[in-house]
Coordinates of C-alpha atoms and ligand atoms in Angstrom, one line a residue:
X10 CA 156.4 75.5 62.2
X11 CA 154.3 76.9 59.3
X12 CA 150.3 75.8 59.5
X13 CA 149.1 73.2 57.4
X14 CA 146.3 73.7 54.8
X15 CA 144.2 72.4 57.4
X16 CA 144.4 74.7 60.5
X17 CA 144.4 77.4 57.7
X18 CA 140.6 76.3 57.1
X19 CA 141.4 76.0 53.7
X20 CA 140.0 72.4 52.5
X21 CA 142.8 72.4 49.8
X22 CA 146.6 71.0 50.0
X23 CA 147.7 73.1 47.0
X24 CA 148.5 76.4 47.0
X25 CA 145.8 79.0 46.1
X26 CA 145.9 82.6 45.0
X27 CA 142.3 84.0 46.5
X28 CA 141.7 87.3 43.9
X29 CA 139.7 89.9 46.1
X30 CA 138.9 93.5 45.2
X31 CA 141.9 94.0 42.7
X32 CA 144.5 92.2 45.5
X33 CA 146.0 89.3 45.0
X34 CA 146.3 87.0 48.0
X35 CA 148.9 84.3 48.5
X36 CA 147.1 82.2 50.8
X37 CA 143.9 79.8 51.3
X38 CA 140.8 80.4 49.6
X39 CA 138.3 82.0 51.3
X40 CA 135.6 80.2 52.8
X41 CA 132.4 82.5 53.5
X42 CA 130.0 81.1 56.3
X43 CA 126.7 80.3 54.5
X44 CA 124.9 82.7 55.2
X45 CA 126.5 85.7 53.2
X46 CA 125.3 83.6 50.5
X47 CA 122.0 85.2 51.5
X48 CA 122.8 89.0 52.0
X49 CA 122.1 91.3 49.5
X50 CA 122.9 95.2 48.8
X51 CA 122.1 98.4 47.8
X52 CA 122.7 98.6 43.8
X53 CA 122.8 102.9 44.8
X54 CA 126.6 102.0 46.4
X55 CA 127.2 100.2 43.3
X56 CA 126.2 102.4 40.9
X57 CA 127.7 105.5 42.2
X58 CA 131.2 103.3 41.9
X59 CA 130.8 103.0 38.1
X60 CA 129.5 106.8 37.7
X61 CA 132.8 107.4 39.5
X62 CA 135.0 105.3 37.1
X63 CA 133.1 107.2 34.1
X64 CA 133.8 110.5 35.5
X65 CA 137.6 109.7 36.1
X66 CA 137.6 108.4 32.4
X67 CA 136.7 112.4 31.9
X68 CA 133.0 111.4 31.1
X69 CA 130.7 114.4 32.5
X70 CA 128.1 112.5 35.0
X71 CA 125.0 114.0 36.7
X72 CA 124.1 112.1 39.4
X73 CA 120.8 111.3 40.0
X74 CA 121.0 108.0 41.8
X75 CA 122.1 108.2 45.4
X76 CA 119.6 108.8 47.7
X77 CA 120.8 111.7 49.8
X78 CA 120.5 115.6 50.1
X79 CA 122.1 117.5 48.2
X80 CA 122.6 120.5 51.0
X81 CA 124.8 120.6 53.5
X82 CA 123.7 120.2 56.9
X83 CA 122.8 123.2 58.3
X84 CA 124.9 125.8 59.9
X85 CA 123.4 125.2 63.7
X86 CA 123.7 121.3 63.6
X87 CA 127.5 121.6 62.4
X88 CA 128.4 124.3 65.4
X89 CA 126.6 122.1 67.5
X90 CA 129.1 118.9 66.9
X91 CA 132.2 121.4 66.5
X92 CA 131.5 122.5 69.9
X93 CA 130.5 118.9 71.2
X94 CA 133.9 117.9 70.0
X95 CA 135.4 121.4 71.7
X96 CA 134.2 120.4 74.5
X97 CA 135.0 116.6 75.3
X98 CA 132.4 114.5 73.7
X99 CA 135.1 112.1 72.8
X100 CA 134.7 109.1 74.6
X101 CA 132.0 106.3 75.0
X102 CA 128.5 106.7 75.5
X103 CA 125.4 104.9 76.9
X104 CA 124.7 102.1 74.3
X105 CA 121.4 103.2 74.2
X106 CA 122.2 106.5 73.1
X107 CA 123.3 109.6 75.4
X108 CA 120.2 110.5 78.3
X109 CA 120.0 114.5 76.7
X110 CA 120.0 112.9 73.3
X111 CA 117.3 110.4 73.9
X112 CA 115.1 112.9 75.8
X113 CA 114.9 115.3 72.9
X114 CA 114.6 112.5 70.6
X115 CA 111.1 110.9 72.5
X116 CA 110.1 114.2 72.9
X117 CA 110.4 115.3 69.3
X118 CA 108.5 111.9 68.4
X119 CA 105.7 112.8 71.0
X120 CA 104.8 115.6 69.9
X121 CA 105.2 114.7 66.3
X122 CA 102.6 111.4 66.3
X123 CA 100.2 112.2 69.5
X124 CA 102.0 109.2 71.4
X125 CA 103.3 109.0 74.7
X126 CA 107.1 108.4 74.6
X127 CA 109.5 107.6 77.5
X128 CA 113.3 107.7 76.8
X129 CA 113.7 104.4 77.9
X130 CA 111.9 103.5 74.6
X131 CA 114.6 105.4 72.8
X132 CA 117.5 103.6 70.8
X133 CA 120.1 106.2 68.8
X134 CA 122.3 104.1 66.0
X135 CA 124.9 105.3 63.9
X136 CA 122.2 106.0 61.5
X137 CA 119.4 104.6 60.9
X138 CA 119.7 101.7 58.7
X139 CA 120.9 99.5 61.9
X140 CA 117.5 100.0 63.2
X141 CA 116.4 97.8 60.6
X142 CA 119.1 94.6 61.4
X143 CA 119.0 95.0 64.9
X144 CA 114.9 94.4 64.8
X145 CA 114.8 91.9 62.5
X146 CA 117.5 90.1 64.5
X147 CA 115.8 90.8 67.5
X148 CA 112.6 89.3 66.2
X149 CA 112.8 87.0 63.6
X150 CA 113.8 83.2 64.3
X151 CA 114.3 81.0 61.0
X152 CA 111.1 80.0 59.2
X153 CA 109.3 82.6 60.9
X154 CA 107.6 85.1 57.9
X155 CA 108.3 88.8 57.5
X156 CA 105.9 90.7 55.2
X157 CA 108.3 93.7 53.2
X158 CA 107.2 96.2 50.5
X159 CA 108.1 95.3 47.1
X160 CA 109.3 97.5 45.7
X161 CA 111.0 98.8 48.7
X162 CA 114.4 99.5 50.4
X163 CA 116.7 96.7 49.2
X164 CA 117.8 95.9 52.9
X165 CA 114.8 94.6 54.6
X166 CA 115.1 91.6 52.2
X167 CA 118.6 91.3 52.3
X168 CA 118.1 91.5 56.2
X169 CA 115.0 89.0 56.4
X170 CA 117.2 87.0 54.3
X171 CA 120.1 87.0 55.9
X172 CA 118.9 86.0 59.5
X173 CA 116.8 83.0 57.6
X174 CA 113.6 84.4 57.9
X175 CA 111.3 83.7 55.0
X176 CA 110.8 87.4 53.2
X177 CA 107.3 87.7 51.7
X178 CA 107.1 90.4 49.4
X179 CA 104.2 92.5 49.5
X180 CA 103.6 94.3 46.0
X181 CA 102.9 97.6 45.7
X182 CA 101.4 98.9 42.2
X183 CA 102.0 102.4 40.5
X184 CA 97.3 101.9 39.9
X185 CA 97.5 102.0 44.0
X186 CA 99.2 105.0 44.0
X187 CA 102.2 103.2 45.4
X188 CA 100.3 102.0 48.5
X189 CA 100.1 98.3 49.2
X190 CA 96.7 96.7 49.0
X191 CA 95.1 95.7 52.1
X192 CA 93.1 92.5 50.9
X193 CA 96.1 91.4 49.2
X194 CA 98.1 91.9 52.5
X195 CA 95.7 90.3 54.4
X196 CA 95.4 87.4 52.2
X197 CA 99.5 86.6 52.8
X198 CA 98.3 86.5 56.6
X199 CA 99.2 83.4 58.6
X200 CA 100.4 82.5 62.4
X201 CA 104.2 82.6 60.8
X202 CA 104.1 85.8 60.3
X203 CA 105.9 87.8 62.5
X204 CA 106.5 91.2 61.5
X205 CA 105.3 93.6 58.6
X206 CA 107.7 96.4 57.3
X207 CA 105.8 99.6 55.9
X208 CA 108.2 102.7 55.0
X209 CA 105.7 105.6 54.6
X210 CA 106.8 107.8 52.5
X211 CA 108.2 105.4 50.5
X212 CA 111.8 104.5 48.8
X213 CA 111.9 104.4 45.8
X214 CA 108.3 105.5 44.9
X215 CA 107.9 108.6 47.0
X216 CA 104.1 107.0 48.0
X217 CA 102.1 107.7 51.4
X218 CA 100.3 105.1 52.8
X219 CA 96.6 106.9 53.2
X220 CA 95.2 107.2 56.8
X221 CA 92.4 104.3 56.2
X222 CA 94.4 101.8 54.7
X223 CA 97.1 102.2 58.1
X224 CA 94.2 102.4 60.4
X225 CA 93.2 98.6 58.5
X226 CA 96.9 97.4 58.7
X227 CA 96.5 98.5 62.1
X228 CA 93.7 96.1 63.1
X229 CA 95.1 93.3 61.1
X230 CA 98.2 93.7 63.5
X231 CA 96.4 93.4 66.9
X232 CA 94.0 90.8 65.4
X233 CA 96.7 88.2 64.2
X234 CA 99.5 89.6 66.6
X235 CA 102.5 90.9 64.7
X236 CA 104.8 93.3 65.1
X237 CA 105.5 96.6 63.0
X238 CA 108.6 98.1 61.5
X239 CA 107.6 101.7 60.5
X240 CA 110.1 103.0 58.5
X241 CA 109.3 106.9 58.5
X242 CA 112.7 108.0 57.5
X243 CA 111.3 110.4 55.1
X244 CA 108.3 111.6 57.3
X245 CA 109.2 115.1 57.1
X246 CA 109.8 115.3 53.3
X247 CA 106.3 115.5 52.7
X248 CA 103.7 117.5 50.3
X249 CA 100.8 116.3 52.2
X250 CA 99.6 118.4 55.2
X251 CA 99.4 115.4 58.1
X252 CA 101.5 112.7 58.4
X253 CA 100.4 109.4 59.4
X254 CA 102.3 107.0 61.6
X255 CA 100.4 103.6 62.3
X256 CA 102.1 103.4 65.8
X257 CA 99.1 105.3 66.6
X258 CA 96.2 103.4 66.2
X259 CA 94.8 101.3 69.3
X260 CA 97.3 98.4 70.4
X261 CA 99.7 100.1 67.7
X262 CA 102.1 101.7 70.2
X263 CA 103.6 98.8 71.9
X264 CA 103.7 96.9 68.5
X265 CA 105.3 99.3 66.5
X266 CA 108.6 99.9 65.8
X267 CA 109.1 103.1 64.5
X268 CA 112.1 103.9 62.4
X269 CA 113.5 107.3 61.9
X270 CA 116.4 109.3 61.8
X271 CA 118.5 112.8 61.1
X272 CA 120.0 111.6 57.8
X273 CA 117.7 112.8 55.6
X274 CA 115.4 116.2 56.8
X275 CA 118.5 117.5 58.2
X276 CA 121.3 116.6 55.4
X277 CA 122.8 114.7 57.9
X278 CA 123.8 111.6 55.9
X279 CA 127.7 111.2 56.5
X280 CA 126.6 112.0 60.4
X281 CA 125.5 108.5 60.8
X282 CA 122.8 109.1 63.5
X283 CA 119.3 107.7 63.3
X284 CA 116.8 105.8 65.9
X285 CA 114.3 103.7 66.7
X286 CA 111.5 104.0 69.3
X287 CA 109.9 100.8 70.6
X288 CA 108.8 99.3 73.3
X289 CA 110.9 99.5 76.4
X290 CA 111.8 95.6 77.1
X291 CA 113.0 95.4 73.2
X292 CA 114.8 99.0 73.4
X293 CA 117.0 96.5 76.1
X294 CA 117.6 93.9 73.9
X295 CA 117.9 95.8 71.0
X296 CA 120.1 98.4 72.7
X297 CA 122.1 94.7 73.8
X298 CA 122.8 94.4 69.8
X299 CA 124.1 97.3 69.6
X300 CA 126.5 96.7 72.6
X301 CA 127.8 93.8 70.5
X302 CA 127.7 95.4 67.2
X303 CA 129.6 99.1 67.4
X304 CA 129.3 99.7 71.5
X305 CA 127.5 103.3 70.8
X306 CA 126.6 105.9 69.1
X307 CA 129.4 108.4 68.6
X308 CA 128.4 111.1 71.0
X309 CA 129.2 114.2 69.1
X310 CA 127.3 113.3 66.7
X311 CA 124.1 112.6 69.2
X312 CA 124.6 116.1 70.8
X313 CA 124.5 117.7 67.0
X314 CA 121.5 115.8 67.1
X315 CA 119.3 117.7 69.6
X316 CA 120.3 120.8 68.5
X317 CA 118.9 119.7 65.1
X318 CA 115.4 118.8 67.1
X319 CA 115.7 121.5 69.2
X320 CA 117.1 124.4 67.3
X321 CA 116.2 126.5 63.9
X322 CA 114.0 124.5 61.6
X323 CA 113.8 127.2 58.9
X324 CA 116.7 125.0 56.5
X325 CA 115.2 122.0 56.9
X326 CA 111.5 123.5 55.9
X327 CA 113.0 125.4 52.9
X328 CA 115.0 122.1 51.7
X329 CA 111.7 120.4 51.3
X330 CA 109.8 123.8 49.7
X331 CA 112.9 122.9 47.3
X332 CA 112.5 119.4 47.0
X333 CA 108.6 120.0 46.1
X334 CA 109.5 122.9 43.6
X335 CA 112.0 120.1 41.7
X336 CA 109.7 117.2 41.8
X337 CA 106.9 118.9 40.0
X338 CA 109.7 120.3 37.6
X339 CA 111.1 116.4 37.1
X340 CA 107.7 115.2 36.6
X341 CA 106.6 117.7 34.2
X342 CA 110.0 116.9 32.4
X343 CA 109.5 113.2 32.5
X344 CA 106.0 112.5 31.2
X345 CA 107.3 114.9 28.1
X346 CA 109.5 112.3 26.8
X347 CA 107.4 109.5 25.0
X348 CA 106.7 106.3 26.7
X349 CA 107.5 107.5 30.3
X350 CA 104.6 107.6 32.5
X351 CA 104.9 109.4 35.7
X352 CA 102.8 109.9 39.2
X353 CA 103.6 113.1 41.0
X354 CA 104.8 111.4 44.6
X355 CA 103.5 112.7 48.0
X356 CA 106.8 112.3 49.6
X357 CA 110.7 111.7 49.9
X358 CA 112.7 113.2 47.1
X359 CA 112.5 110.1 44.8
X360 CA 110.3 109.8 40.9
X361 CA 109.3 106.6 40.2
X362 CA 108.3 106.6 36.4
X363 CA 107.0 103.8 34.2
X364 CA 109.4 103.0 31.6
X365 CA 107.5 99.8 30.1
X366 CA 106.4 101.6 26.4
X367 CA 110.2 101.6 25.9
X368 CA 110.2 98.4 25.4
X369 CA 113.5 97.5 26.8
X370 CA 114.6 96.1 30.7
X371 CA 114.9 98.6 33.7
X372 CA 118.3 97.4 34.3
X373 CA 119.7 97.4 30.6
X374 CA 117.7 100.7 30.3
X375 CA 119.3 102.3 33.2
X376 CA 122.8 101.3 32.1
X377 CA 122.0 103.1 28.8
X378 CA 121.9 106.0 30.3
X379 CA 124.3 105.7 32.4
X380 CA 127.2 105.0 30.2
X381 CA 125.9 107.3 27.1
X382 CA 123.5 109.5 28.3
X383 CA 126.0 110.4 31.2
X384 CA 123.1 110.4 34.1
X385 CA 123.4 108.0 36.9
X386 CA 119.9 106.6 37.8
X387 CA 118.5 103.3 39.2
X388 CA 116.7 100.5 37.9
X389 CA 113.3 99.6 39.5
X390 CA 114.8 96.2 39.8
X391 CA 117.5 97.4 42.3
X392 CA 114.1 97.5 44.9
X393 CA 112.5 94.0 44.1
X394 CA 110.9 92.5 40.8
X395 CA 108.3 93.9 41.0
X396 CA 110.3 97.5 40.1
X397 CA 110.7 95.7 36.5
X398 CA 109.1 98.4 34.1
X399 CA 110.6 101.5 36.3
X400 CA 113.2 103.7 36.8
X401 CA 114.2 105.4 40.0
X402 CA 115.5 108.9 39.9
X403 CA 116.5 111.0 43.4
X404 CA 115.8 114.8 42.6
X405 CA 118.0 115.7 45.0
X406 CA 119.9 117.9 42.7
X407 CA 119.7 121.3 41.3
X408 CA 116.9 122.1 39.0
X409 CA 119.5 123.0 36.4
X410 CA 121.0 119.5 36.3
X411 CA 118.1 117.9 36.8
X412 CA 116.8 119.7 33.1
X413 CA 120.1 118.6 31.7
X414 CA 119.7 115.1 33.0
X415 CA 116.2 114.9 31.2
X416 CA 117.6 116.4 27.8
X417 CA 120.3 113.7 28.1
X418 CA 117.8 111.1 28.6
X419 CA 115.7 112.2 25.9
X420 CA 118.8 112.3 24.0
X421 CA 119.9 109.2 24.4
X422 CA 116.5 107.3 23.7
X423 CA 116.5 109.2 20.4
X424 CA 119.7 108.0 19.2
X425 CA 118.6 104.6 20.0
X426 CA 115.6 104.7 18.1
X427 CA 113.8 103.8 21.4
X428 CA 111.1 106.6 20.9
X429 CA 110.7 109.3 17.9
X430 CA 113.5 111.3 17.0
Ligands
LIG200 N1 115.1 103.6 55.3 C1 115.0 104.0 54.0 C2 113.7 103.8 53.3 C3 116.0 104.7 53.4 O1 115.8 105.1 52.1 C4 117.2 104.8 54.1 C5 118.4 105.5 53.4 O2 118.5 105.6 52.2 C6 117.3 104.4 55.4 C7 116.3 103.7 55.9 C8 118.6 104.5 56.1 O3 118.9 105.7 56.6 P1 120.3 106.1 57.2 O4 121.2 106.7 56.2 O5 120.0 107.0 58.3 O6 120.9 104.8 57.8

């Protein structure tokens, strides 16, 4: 007996060809469940894609769009897994994350932000992007109001989104120097609001929230009782002496989530091992997500992990005495060509400049130079409208290609008659 149409799901009696990803499928169509409608993605993914295709059409691509490293992790971290894997970390692990791993991990975050930490408030993911679904799944009911920076990390909206939350974008302006504006956040303040997403320093601006505008977020949490997701993934790529985390402020600990992770101070992108730290009765239930989403954490992985807490931190330091040496180099180089305008960022390894004199969209603009210029950067718009005007370049590349990428750009805008030749 073959199945009907029917038990196939497909709603159709004919016969359909379904066209996905290049492969053609002889069967029903595919039916989505509504919700995908809703979920969104990171344009970096897609971008790299097409400056893939260029370079296998021979085109010479410098590559300024992905937001990762461009080390390699260091030397320790990878003798660390090799001789985790040596030595039998090859099976399951705690959902939670491994008890050595998540020792070193509330440890590290103790000492870092002044707060007590107990393991048990501890989660390890397979990075640390899951951090971000598993607490806005954890938390947010439909209806229910999540307050995101905009522009920010594409996923938190895609995420709000996605769950049917209602995502209320909070803007955040180059005149603020990247920061969000407190009145304005307070004035999007109602009893539906459940959580506020801050990601200090920021993607794609490289901004710091200052110290008094977090210790007023802070108040406006505990006085109209929402939670925080503190995205500090970039905490340690900073040109600032302290770092702030708002999980310290009074009634900020057990109301703050904080995000963080290995992928970025320690090269560690391709690992897949990040973490939050919240309260202990939603580490359980967010630890319960995980359970039902990948089991655990791979466990060499975790063990590579404390050794990158616990061991040498001399590559790490000198990758950000790198990163600070290229940003002032990029920013120099960008406010030289006419009708870019660019801050010098406190943090993360991101440029943010203003591309309105040119006249032309971020998107269309970033395509330009993409497919003539031969440098892969991203549109402001890939984080939120309110990135129209902007362009987002990741520095983490040589200073060599970095100078090429900005003759290119220069080049490029010149044959278009965009600015002066
Ligand atoms: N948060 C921000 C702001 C990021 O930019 C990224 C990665 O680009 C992440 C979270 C996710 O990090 P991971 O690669 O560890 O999942």
């Amino acid at each position: 007996m073959t199945m009907s149409d029917e038990q196939r799901g497909s709603g159709v009696s004919s016969f359909l060809i379904a066209h996905h990803s290049g492969t053609l499928y002889n069967s029903a169509m595919l039916k989505l469940s509504n919700r995908m409608s809703r979920l969104g993605t990171e344009t970096a993914f897609d971008v790299l894609v097409r400056a893939r295709q260029l370079e296998a059409q021979g085109k010479n691509i410098i590559h300024l769009e992905i937001g990762e490293p461009d080390f390699d992790t260091p030397e320790n971290i990878v003798d660390a897994g090799v001789h985790a894997l040596k030595h039998g970390a090859h099976h399951y692990g705690p959902s939670a994350g491994l008890p050595e791993a998540r020792k070193a991990i509330a440890e590290e975050t103790a000492r870092t932000r002044g707060i007590p930490v107990d393991p048990a408030e501890v989660v390890i993911t397979p990075g640390a992007k899951p951090i971000i679904f598993f607490t806005i799944l954890a938390l947010v009911d439909p209806e229910d109001e999540v307050l995101y920076p905009n522009p920010g990390f594409p996923i938190y909206e895609s995420m709000i989104e996605y769950v049917g939350g209602k995502a209320v974008p909070v803007p955040l302006k180059e005149e603020n120097n990247w920061s969000l504006d407190v009145d304005e956040l307070e004035r999007k303040l109602n009893p539906k609001v459940k959580l506020l997403i801050l990601n200090s320093p920021h993607n794609p601006t490289g901004g710091v929230i200052p110290e008094f505008d977090l210790r007023r977020i802070a108040e406006l949490a505990v006085k109209h009782d929402f939670m925080v997701l503190s995205d500090e993934i970039y905490r340690r790529v900073l040109y600032l002496s302290h770092y702030h985390s708002i999980s310290t402020y009074p009634g900020m600990k057990e109301r703050t989530i904080i995000l963080d992770g290995f992928s970025k101070i320690f090269a560690m992108t391709g690992w897949r091992l990040g973490y939050g730290i919240m309260r202990s009765d939603l580490a359980q239930q967010v630890s319960k997500l995980q359970t039902n989403a990948t089991s655990c954490t791979a466990t060499f992985t975790q063990l590579a992990g404390v050794e990158a807490l616990q061991g040498d931190q001399s590559k790490p330091e000198e990758m950000v005495r790198t990163f600070r040496e290229r940003r002032d180099f990029i920013v120099n180089g960008l406010n030289d060509i006419p009708g870019f305008r660019c801050k010098t960022p406190d943090g993360a390894f991101y440029v943010f400049p203003n591309v309105k004199k040119i006249g032309i969209p971020s998107k269309k603009l970033a395509d330009l130079i993409l497919e003539e210029g031969g440098v892969a950067c991203l549109s402001g718009t890939a984080f939120g409208a309110n990135g129209e005007g902007y362009l987002r370049f990741s520095y983490a590349n040589s200073k060599e290609k970095i100078g090429e990428a900005l003759n290119r750009v220069r080049k490029t805008l010149m044959d278009h008659r965009l600015i002066p030749v």
